[in-house]
Coordinates of C-alpha atoms in Angstrom, one line a residue:
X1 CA 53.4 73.5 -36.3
X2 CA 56.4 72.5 -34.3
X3 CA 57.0 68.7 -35.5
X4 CA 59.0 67.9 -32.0
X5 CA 55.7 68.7 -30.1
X6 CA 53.0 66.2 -31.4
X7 CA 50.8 67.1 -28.9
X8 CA 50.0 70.5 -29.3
X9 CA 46.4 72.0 -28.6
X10 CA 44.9 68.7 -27.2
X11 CA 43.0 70.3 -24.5
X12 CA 41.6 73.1 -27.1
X13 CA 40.3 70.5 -28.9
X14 CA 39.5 68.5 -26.1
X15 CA 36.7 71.3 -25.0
X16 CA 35.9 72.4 -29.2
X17 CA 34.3 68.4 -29.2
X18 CA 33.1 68.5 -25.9
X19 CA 31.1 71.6 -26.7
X20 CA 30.2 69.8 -30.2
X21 CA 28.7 67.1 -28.1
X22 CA 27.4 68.2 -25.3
X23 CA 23.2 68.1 -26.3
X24 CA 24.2 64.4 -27.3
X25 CA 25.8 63.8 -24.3
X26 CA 23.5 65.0 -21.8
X27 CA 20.8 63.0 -23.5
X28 CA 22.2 59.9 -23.4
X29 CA 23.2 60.5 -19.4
X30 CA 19.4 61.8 -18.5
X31 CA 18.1 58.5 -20.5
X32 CA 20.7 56.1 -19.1
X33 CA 19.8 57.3 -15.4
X34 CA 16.3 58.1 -16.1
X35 CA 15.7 54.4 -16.8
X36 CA 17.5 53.3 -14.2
X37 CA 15.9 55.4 -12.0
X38 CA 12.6 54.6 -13.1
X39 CA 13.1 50.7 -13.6
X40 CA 14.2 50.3 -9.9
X41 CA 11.3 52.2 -8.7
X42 CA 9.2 49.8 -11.4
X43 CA 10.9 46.3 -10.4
X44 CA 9.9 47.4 -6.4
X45 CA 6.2 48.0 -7.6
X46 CA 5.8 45.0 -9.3
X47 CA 8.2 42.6 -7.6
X48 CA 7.6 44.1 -4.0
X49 CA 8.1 41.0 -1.7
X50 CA 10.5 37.8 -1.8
X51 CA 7.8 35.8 -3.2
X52 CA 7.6 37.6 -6.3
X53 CA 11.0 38.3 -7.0
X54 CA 11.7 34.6 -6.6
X55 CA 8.9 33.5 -8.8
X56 CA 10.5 36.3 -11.6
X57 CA 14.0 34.3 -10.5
X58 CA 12.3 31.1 -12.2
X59 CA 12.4 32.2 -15.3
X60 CA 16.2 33.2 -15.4
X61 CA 16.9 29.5 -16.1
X62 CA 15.4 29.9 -19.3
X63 CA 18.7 29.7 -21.6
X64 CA 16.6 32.7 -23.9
X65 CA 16.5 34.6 -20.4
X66 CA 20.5 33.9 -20.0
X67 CA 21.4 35.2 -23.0
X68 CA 19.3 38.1 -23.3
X69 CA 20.4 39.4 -19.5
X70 CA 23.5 37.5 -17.8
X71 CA 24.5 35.1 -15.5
X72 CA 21.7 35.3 -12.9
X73 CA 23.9 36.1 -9.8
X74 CA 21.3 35.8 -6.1
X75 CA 19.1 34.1 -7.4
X76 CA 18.8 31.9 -4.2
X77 CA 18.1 34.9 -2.0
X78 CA 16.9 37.3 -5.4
X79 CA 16.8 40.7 -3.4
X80 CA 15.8 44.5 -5.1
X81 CA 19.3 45.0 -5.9
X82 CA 20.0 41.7 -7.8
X83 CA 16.7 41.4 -9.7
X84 CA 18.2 45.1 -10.8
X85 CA 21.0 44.2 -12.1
X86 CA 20.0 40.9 -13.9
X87 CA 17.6 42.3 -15.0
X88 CA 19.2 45.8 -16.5
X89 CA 22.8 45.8 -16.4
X90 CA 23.2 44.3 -20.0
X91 CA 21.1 46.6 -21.4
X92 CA 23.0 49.9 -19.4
X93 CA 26.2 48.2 -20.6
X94 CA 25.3 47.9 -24.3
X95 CA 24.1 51.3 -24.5
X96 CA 27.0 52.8 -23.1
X97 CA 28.9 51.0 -25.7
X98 CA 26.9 51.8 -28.5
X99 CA 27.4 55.2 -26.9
X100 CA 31.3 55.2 -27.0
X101 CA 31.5 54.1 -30.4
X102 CA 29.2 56.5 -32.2
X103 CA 31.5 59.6 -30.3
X104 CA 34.5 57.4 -31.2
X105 CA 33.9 57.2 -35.1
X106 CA 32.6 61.0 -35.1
X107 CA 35.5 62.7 -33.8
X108 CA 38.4 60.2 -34.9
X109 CA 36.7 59.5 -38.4
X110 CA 34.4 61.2 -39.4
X111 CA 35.7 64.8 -38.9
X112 CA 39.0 63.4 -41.4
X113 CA 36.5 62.1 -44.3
X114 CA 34.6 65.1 -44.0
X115 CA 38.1 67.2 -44.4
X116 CA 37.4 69.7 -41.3
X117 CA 40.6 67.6 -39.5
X118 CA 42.4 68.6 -42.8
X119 CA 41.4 72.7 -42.0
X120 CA 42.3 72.0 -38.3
X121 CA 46.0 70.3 -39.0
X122 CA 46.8 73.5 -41.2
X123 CA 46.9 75.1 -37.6
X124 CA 49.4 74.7 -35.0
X125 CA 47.8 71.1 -33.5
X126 CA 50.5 68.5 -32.8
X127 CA 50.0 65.0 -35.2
X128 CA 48.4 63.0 -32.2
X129 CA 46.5 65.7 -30.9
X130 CA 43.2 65.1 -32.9
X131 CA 43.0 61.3 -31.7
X132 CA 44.4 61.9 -28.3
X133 CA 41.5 64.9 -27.9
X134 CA 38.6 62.7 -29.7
X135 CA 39.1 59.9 -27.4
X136 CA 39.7 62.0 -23.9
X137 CA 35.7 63.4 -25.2
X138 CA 34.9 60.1 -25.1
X139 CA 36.2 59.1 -21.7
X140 CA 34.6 62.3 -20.6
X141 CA 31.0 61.1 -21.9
X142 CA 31.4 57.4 -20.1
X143 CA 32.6 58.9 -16.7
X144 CA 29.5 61.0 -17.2
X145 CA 27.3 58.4 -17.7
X146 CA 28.7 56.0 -15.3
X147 CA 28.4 59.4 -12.6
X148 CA 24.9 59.4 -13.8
X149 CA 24.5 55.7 -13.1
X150 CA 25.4 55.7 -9.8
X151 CA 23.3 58.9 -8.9
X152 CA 20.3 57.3 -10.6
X153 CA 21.4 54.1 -8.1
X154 CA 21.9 56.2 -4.9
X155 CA 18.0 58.1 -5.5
X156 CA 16.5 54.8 -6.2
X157 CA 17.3 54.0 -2.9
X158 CA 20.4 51.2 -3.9
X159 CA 23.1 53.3 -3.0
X160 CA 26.7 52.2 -1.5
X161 CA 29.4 50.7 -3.2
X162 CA 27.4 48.2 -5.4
X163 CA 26.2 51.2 -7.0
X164 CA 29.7 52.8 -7.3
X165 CA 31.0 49.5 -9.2
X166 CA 27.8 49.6 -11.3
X167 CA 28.9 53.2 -12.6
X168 CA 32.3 52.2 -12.7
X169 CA 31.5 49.0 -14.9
X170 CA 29.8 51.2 -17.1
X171 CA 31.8 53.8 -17.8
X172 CA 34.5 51.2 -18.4
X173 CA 32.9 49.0 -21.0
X174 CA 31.9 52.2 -22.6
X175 CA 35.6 53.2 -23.0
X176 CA 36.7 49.8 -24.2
X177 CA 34.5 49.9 -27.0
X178 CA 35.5 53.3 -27.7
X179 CA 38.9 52.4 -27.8
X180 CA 37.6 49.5 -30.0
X181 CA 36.1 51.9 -32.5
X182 CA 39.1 54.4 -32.4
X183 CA 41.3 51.0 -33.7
X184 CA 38.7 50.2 -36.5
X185 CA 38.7 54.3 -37.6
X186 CA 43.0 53.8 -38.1
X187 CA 41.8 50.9 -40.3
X188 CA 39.3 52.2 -42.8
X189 CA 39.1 55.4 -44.7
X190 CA 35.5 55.6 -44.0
X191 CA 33.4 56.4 -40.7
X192 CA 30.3 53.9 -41.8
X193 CA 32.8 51.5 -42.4
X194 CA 34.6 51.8 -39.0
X195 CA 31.9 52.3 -36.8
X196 CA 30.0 49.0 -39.0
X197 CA 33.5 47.1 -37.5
X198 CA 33.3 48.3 -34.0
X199 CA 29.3 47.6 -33.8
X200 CA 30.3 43.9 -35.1
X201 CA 33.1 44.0 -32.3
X202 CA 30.4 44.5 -29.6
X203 CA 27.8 42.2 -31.4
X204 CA 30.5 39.5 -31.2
X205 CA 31.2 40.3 -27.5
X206 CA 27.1 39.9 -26.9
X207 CA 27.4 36.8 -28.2
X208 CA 30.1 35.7 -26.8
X209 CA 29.3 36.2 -23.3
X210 CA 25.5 35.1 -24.1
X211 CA 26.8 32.1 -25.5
X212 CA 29.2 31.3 -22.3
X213 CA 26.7 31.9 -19.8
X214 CA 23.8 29.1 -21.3
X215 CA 27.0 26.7 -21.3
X216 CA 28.1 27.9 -17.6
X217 CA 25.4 30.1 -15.5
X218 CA 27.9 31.4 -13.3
X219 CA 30.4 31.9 -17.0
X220 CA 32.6 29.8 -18.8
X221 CA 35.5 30.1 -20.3
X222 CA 33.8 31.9 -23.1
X223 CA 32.2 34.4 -21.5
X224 CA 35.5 35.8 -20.0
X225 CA 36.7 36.8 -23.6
X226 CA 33.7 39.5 -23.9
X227 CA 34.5 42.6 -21.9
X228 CA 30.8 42.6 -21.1
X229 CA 31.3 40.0 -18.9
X230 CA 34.1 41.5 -17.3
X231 CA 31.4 44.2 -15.9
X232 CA 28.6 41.6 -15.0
X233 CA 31.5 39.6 -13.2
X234 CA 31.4 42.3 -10.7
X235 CA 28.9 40.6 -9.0
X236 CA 27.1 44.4 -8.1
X237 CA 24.5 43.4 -4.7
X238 CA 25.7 40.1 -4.5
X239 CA 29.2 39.5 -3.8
X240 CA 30.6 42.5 -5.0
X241 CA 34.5 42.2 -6.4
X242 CA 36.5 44.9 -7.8
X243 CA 38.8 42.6 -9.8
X244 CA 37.3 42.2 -13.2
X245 CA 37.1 45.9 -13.7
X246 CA 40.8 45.6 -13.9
X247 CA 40.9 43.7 -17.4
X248 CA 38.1 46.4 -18.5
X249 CA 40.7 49.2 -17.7
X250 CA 43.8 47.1 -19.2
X251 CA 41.8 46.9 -22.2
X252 CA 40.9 50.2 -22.9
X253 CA 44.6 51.3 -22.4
X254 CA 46.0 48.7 -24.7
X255 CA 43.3 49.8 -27.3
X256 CA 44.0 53.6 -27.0
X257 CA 47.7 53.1 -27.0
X258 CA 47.1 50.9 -30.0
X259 CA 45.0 53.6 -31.8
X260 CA 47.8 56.5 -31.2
X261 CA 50.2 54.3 -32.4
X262 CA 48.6 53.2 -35.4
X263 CA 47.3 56.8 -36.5
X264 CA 50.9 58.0 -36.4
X265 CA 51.9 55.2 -39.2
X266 CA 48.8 56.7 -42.0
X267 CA 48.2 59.5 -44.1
X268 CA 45.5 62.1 -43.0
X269 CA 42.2 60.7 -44.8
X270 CA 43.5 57.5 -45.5
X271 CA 43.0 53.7 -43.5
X272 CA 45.6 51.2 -43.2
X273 CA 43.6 49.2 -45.4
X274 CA 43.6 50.1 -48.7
X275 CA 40.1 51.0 -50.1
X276 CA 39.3 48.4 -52.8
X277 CA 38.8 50.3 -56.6
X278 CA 34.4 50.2 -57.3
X279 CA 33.5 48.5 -60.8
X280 CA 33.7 50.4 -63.6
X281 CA 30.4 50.9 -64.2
X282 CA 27.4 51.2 -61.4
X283 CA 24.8 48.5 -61.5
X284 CA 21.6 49.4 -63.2
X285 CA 20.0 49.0 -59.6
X286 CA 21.9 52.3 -59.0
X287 CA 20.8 54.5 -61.2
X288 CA 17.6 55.0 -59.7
X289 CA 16.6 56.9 -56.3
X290 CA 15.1 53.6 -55.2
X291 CA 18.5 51.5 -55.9
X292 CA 20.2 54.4 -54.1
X293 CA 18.3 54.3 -51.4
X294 CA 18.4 50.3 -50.7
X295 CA 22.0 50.4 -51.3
X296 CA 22.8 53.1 -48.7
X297 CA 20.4 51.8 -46.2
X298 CA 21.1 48.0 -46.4
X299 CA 23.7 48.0 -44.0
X300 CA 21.0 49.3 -41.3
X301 CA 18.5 47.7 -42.7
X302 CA 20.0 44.1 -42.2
X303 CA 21.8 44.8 -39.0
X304 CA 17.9 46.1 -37.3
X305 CA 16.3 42.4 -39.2
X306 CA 18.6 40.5 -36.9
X307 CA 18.4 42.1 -34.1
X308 CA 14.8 42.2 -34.0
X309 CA 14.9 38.7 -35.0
X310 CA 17.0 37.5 -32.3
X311 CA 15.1 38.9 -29.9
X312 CA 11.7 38.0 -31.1
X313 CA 12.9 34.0 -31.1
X314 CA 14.4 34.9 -27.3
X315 CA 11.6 36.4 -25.7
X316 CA 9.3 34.1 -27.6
X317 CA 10.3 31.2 -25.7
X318 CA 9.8 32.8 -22.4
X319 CA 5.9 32.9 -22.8
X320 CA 5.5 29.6 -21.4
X321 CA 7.8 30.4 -18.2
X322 CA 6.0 33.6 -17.5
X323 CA 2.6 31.5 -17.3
X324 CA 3.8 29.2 -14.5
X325 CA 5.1 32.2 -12.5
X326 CA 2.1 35.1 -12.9
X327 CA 0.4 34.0 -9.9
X328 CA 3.1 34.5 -8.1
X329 CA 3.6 38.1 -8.9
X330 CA 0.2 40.2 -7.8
X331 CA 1.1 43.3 -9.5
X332 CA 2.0 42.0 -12.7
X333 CA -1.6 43.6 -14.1
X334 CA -0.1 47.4 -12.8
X335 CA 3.4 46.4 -14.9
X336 CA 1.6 44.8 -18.5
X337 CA -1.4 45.1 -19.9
X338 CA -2.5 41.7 -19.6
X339 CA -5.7 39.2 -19.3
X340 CA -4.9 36.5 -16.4
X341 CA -7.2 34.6 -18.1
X342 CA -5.5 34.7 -21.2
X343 CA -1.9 35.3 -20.5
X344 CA -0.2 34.0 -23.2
X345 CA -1.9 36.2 -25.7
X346 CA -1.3 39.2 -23.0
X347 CA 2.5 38.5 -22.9
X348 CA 2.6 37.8 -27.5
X349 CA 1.1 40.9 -27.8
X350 CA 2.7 43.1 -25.2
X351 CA 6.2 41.7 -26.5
X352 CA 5.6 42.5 -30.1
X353 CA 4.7 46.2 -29.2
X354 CA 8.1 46.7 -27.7
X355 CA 9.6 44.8 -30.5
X356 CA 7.7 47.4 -32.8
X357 CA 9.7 50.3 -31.2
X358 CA 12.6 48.8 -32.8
X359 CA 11.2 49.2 -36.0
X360 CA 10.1 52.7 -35.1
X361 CA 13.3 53.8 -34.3
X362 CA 14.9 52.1 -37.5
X363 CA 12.3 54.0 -39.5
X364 CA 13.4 57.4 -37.9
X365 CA 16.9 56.9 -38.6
X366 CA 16.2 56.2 -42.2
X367 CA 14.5 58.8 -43.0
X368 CA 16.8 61.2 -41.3
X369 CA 19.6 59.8 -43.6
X370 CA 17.8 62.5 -45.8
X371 CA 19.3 65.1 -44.2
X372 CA 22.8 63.4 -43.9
X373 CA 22.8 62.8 -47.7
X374 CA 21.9 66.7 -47.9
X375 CA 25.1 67.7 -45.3
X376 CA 27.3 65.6 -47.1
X377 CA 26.8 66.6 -50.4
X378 CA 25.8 63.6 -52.2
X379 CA 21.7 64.7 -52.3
X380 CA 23.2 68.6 -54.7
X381 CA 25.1 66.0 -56.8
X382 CA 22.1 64.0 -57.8
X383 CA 19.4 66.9 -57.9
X384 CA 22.3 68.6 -60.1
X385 CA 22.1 65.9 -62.6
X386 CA 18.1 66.4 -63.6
X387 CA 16.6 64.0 -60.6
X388 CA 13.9 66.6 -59.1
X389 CA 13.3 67.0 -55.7
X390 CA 9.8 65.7 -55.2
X391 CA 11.3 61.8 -57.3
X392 CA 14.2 62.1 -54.9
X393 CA 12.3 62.2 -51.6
X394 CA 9.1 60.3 -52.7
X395 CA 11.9 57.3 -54.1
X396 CA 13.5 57.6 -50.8
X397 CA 10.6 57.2 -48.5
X398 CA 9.2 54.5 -50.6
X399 CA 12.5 52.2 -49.9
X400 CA 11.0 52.7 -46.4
X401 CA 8.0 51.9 -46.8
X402 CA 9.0 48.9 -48.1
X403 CA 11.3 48.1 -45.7
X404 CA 9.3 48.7 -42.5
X405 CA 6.8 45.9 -43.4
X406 CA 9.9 43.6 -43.9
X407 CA 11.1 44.3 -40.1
X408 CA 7.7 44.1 -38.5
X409 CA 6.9 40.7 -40.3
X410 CA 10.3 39.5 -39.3
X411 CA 9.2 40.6 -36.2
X412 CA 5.7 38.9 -36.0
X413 CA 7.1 35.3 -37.6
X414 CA 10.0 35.5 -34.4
X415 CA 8.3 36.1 -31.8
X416 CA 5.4 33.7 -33.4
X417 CA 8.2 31.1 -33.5
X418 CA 9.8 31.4 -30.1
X419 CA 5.8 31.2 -28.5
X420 CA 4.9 28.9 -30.7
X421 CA 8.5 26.1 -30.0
X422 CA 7.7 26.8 -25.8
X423 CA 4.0 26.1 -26.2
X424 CA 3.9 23.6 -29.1
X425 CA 1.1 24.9 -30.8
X426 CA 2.5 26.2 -34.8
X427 CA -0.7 28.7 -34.7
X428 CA 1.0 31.3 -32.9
X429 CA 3.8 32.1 -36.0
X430 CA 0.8 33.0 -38.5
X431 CA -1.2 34.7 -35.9
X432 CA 1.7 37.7 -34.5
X433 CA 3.2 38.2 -38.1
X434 CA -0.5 39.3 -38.8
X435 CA -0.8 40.9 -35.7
X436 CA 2.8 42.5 -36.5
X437 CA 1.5 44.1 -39.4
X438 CA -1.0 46.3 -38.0
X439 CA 1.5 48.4 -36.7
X440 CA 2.4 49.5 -40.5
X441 CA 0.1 52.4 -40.0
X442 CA 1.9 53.6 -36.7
X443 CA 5.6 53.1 -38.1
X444 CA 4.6 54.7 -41.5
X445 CA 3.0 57.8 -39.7
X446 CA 6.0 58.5 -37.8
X447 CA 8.5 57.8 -40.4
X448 CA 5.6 60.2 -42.3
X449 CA 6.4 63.2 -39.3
X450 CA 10.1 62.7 -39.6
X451 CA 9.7 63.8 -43.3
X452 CA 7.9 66.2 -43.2
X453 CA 10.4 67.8 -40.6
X454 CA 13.1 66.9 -42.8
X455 CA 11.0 69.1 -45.7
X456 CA 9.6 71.8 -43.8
X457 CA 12.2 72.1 -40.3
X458 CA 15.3 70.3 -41.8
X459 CA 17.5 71.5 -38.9
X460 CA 15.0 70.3 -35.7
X461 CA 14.0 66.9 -37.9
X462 CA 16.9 64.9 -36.0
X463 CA 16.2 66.4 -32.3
X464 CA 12.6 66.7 -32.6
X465 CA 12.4 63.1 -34.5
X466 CA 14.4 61.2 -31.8
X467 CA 12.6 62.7 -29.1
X468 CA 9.5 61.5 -30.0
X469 CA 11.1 57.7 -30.5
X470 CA 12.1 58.3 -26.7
X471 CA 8.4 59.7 -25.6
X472 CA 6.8 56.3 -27.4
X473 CA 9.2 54.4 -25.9
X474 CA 9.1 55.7 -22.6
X475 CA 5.1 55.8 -22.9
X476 CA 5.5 51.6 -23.8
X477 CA 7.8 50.8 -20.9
X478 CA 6.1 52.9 -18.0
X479 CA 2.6 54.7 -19.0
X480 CA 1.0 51.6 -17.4
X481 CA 3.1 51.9 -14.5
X482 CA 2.6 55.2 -14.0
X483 CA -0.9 55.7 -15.3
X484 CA -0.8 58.6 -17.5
X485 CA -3.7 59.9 -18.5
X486 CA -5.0 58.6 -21.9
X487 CA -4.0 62.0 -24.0
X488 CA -0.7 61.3 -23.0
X489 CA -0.4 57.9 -24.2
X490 CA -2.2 58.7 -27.2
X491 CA 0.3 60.5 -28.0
X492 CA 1.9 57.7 -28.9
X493 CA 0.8 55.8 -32.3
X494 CA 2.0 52.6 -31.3
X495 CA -0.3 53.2 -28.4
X496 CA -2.9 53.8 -30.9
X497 CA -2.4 50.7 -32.5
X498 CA -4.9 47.4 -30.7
X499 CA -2.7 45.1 -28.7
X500 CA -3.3 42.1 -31.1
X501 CA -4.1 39.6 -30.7
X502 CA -5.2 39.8 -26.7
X503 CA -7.8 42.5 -28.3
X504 CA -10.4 43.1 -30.6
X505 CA -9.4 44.4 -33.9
X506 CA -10.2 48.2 -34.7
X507 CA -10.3 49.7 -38.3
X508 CA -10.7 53.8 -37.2
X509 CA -7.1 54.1 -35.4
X510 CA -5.4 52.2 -38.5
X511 CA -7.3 54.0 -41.2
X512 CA -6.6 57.8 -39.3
X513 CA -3.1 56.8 -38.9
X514 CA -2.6 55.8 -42.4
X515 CA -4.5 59.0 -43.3
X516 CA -1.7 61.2 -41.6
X517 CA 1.0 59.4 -42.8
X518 CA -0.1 60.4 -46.3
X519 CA -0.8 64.0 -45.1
X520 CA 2.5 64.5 -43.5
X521 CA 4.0 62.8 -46.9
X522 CA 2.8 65.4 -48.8
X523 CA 4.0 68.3 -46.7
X524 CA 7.4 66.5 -46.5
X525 CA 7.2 66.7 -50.3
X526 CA 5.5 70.4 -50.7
X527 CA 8.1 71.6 -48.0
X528 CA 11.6 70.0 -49.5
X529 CA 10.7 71.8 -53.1
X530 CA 10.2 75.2 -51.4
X531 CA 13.5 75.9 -49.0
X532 CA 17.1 75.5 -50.0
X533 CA 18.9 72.3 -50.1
X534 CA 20.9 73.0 -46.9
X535 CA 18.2 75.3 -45.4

């Protein structure tokens, strides 16, 4: 390699991680769009006059709403396009975020710990080429997405330049975080570590820019220090303005620069912090599956507990506003499954089961660490060293199982606490962490499917796994929208699952689901002890 040329074959490995990404990166621009697409074409169903919208405008001055969605720009005159965007653009925003900084610590970190950058540098590729080319793939994927944003806008019928600074906003606060992660990856030798930094980056920013807007609902002085804001500042159908955009893209530069620089001044596999030496002798908590299992999945175990919590207290406390507003909004029964009569129960119940898809998808993931143990050689080491197969999966699975229980009753006792501190009445924190729990059966027979894909179809688990996370949550945000047939919905088991406690209890679904979850255990297990390790 020719030393005065440190930027050799960037564009060849621009297109190798390109290629490497491109089933990730079409899915996450379909589901971006797709929800836009779909929530606009939800939002005019259910909000389809002034009246409505304005009554759904009320309940923006909730400080829970604030910091859950933004500064509630229009909300005087709350038209199509800024119920949209109050009521979406956080969540596009984070996503493309989380986005960016998942590609970021895969190609910039990853690949080095994993030591195919190491076979790659033995080739003619210049010093700054492997950064340079991860982080142009990730610029790539936010254009992308923010292209996908805008198209989604423009067939939704919102079209124009609101819906160009909407892509633009996105595909900018992607690529700050990116840059954000590709700093954290020059600091640590590890990619869990990094990327663990850059997700605390944007949790900080969240907060941040939740935190300003309660103290200032158009944002204070707070708010402006979380590149979040910088996008929602935009003002999109409003009072559109370009200039905020500008610190995103300042940002990202400074960051990118700064992560060049700063990967030029370590060795290959190494972080500028030194990694601190482990204790001479593991904890007794380790030397079993089960230990082995907590300790690798605490990290996403606690990061899903707060989340979830935070959101069940926030959406808790909205119960109360969305009762003084439903008669306001007609077609609020084709949007929820709710009693009019008995709305506060309707709203508990329909807010827990989209606070249970956050515990499905945790699930997934941790099960599917399986496999990643098994890439990464740690899984041979252990099976090498008299731990059979059948101990390692069943110890494994059984750190779920008691994990998901943990999440849904943190789920239940939040959202039971938010309900119960807007409508004063302490019953409803006892009542949803019961009502939480009935969705063990559902959570446990998907995390039970995910196995047994890991055991029988190791190399379609992930794929095959996720998508069905994205068909249960698609079926909980739109089947009653769009009225698909029951078989359809059924598909789902959260839809299986009784919307407790606005229904009446039912033992069959529970006791089937359970049932499979026990079946598809098995054949995780029978499946795992009959193919090869990396099969």
């Amino acid at each position: 390699m020719s030393t005065g040329a440190p930027w050799t074959a960037t564009g060849r490995l621009l297109r190798l991680n390109l290629r490497l990404d491109r089933v990730r990166l079409l899915v996450w621009v379909l589901a971006l769009a797709g929800t836009v697409y779909g929530t606009v074409g939800a939002l005019r169903e259910t909000f389809p006059d002034g009246q409505a919208r304005q009554a759904r405008a009320a309940l923006l001055e909730n400080p829970a709403a604030i910091m859950m969605t933004g500064p509630a720009f229009g909300a005087d005159d709350y038209t199509l396009g800024a119920m949209t965007v109050n009521e979406l653009s956080l969540s596009v925003l984070v996503a493309a975020a989380v986005m960016s900084i998942l590609l970021a610590g895969r190609h910039v970190r990853a690949e080095e710990e994993s030591g195919r950058l190491e076979v790659l540098r033995a080739l003619p590729v210049g010093r700054f080429a492997p950064p340079a080319a991860a982080l142009g793939a990730v610029a790539v994927a936010d254009a992308a997405v923010g292209a996908g944003v805008t198209a989604a806008l423009a067939a939704a019928g919102l079209g124009g330049a609101d819906a160009v600074a909407w892509g633009a906003a996105t595909a900018l606060t992607g690529l700050v975080f990116g840059a954000v992660a590709a700093v954290t990856a020059q600091l640590s030798g590890h990619a869990r570590t990094a990327t663990g930094l850059a997700l605390a980056v944007l949790g900080a920013a969240f907060l941040a820019r939740g935190i300003g807007d309660v103290l200032e609902p158009s944002g204070s002085w707070l708010s402006w220090l979380s590149p979040i804001a910088w996008a929602q500042q935009t003002r999109m159908y409003v009072d559109l303005r370009w200039w905020p955009l500008t610190l995103s893209a300042a940002a990202a530069a400074a960051l990118l620069g700064a992560a060049v620089v700063l990967a030029g001044r370590r060795d290959l596999g190494a972080g500028l912090w030194p990694g601190r030496p482990g204790p001479a002798a593991a904890g007794r908590g380790l030397l079993s599956v089960p230990g082995t299992a907590r300790r690798l999945l605490r990290g996403t175990f606690l990061g899903w507990a707060a989340g979830l919590v935070l959101f069940g207290l926030a959406f808790g406390t909205l119960a109360d506003s969305l009762e003084d507003s439903a008669a306001d909004i007609p077609t609020l029964e084709d949007w929820l499954v709710v009693d009019m009569d008995a709305l506060t129960e309707s709203f508990a119940a329909a807010t827990l089961s989209y606070l249970v898809l956050g515990v499905s998808a945790f699930a997934v993931s941790a099960v599917l660490r399986l496999r990643t143990e098994e890439d990464e050689g740690r899984a041979a080491l252990l099976l090498t060293a008299g731990v059979p197969r059948p101990r390692w999966l069943l110890g494994w699975l059984g750190v779920v199982v008691v994990q998901v229980p943990v999440l849904l009753v943190a789920c239940g006792a939040s959202l039971g606490a938010g309900v119960a501190a807007t409508t004063g009445e302490a019953r409803w924190t006892g009542e949803l962490t019961l009502a939480a729990l009935a969705y063990l059966p559902a959570v446990l027979a998907l995390a039970g499917l995910v196995a047994a894909l890991v055991g029988l179809a190791p190399r379609t688990a992930a794929a095959v796994g996720w998508a069905v996370v994205a068909w249960i949550v698609f079926v909980a945000w739109f089947g009653q929208l769009l009225e698909l047939p029951d078989w359809a919905r059924r598909l789902s088991p959260v839809e299986l699952t009784p919307l407790l406690p606005s229904e009446e209890w039912a033992a069959a679904p529970l006791a089937g689901l359970a049932a499979a979850a026990l079946v598809l255990t098995g054949a995780a297990v029978a499946g795992a002890g009959r193919r090869d390790l990396l099969g």
